[in-house]
Structures are given as C-alpha cells and as structure tokens.
Backbone as CSV, one residue per row, in Angstrom:
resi,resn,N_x,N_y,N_z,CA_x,CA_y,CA_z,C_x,C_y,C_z
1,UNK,0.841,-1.185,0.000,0.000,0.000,0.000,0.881,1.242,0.000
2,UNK,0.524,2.345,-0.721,1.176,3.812,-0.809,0.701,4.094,0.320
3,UNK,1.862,5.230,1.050,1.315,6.336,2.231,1.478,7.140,1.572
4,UNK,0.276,8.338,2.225,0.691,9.151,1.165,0.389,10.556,1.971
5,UNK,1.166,11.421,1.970,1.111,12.696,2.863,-0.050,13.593,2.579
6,UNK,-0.677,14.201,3.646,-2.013,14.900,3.293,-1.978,16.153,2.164
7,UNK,-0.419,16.295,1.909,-0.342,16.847,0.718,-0.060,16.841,-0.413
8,UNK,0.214,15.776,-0.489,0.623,14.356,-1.874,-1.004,14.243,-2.347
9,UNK,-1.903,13.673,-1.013,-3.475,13.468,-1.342,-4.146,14.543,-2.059
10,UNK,-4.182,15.818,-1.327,-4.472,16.729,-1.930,-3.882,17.548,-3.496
11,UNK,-3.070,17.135,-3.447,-2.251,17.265,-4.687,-2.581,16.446,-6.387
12,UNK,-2.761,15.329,-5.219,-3.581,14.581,-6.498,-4.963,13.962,-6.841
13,UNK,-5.842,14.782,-5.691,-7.088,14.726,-6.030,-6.947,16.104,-6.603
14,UNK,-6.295,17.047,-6.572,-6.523,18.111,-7.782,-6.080,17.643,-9.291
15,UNK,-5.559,16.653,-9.525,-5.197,16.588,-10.279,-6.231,15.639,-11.135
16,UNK,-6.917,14.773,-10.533,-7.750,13.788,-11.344,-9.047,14.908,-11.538
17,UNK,-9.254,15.952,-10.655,-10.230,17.000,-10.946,-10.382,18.101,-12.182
18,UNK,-8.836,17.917,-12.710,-8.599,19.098,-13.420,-9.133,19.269,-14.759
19,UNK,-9.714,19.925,-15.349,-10.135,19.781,-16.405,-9.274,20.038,-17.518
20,UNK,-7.958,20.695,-16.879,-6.683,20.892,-18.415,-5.600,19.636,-17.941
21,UNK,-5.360,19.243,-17.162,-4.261,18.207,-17.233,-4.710,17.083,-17.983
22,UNK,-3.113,17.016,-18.744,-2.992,15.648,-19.727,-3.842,14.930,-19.240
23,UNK,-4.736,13.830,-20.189,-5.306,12.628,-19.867,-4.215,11.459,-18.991
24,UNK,-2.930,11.198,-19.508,-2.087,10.401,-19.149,-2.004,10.751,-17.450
25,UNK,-2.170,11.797,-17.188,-1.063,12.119,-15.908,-2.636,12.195,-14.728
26,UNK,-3.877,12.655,-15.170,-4.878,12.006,-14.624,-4.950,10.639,-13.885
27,UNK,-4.963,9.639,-15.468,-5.163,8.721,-14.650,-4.065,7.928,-13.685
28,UNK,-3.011,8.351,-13.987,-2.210,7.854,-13.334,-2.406,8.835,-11.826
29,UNK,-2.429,9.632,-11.498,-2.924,10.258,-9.950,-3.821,9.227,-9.597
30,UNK,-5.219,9.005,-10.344,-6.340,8.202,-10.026,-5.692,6.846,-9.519
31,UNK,-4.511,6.312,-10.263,-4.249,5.032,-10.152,-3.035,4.995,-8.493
32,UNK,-2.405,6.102,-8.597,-2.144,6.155,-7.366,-2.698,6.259,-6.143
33,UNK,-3.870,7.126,-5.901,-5.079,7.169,-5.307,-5.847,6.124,-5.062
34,UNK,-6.147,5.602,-5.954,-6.326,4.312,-5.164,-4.988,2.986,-4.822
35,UNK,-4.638,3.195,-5.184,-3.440,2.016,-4.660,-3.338,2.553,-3.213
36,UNK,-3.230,3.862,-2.857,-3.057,4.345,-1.690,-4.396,4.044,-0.346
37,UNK,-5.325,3.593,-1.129,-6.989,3.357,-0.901,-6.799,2.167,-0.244
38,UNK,-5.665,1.275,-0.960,-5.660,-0.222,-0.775,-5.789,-1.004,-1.869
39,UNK,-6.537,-0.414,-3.187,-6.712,-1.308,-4.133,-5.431,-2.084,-4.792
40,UNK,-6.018,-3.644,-4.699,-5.005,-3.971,-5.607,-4.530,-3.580,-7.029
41,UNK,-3.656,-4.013,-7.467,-2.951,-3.508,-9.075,-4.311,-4.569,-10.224
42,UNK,-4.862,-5.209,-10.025,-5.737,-5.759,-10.922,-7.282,-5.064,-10.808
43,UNK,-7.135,-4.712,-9.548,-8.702,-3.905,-9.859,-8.405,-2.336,-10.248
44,UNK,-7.150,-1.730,-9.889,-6.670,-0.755,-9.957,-6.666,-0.704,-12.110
45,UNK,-6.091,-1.685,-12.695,-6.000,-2.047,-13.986,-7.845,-1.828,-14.622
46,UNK,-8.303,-3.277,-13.978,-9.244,-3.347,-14.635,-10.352,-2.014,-15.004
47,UNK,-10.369,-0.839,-13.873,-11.186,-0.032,-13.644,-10.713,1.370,-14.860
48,UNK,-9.017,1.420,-15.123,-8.344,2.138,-16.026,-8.299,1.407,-17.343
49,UNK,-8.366,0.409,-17.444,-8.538,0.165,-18.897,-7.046,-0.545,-18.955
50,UNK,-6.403,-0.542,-18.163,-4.543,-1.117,-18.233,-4.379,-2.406,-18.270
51,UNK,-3.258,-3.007,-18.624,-3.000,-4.263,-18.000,-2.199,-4.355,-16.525
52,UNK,-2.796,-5.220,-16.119,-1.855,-4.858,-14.873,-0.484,-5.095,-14.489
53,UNK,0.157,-5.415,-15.458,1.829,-4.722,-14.926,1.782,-3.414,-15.804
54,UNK,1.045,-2.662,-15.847,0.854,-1.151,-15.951,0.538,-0.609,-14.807
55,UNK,-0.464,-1.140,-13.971,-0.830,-0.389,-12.391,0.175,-0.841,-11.344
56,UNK,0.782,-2.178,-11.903,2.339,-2.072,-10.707,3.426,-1.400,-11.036
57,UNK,3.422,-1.000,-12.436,4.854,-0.512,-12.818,4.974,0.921,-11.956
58,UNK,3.266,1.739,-12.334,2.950,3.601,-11.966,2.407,2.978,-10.284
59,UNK,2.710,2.231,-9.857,2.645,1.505,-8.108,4.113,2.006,-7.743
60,UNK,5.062,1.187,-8.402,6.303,1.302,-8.034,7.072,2.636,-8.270
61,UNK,6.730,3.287,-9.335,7.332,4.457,-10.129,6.855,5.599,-9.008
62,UNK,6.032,5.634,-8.384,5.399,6.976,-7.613,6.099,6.132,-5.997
63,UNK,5.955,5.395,-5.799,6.702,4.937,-4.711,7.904,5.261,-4.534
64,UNK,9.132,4.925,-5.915,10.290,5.961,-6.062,10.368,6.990,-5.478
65,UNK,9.651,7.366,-6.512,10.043,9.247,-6.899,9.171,10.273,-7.289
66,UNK,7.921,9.694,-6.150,6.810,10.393,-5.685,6.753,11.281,-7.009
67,UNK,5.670,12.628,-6.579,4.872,13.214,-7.380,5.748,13.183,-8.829
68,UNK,6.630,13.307,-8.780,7.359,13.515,-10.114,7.413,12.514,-10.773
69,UNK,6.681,11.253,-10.529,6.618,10.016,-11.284,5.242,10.779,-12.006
70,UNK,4.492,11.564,-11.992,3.358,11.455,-12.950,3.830,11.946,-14.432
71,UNK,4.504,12.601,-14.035,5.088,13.701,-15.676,5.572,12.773,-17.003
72,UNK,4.970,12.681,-17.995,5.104,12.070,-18.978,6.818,12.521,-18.926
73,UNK,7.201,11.338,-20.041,8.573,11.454,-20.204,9.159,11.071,-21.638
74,UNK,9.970,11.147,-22.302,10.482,11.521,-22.991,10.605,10.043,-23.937
C-alpha cells in the first residue's frame, strides 16, 4: 500500500479533478489514489482500462520518486 502525505493526497485529487491536465497524468494520480486506498494492481487495472503490470509498474514508479513520477517522459 502507498502512504501518502495529506499533501501528496491533496495534490492529487486536484489533479484527477482538473479539467486541463494531460489525460495520461490524470489517470495515473487516479491510479495512485487508489493504490493508496488499498486497491489492488488488478482492480486498480481493470477499472483504467490497463493491463496490470501497468498499475504495478505507476505503483512502483510513484513509490520511487513520488509526485514527479506522474510527468510524462520523454
């Protein structure tokens, strides 16, 4: 399970709210958000449309190197 600081939370429930942020970087907040919820990586998948070593990979990647794992990359 993610911990996640009350300003990490807030940070990224603005972000699944936003109406201009990338689609990509949405759902991936959403997918952190709930992992942080408890959800596993297969319901976390099934509910995004992913496979799920997609919801463990953005599991592990924000676990790293927190918020800065959402930013598309190169």
């Amino acid at each position: 399970m993610i911990e996640l600081a009350s300003a990490q939370r807030e940070e990224l429930e603005q972000v699944t709210n936003s109406r201009t942020a990338a689609f990509g970087r949405v759902q991936r907040a959403q997918a952190v958000l709930e992992a942080a919820n408890g959800c596993p990586n297969a319901v976390i998948a099934r509910c995004l449309g992913w496979h799920v070593d997609t919801a463990r990979r953005w599991r592990k990647r924000f676990a790293a190197e927190g918020m800065a794992a959402l930013t598309d990359r190169p």
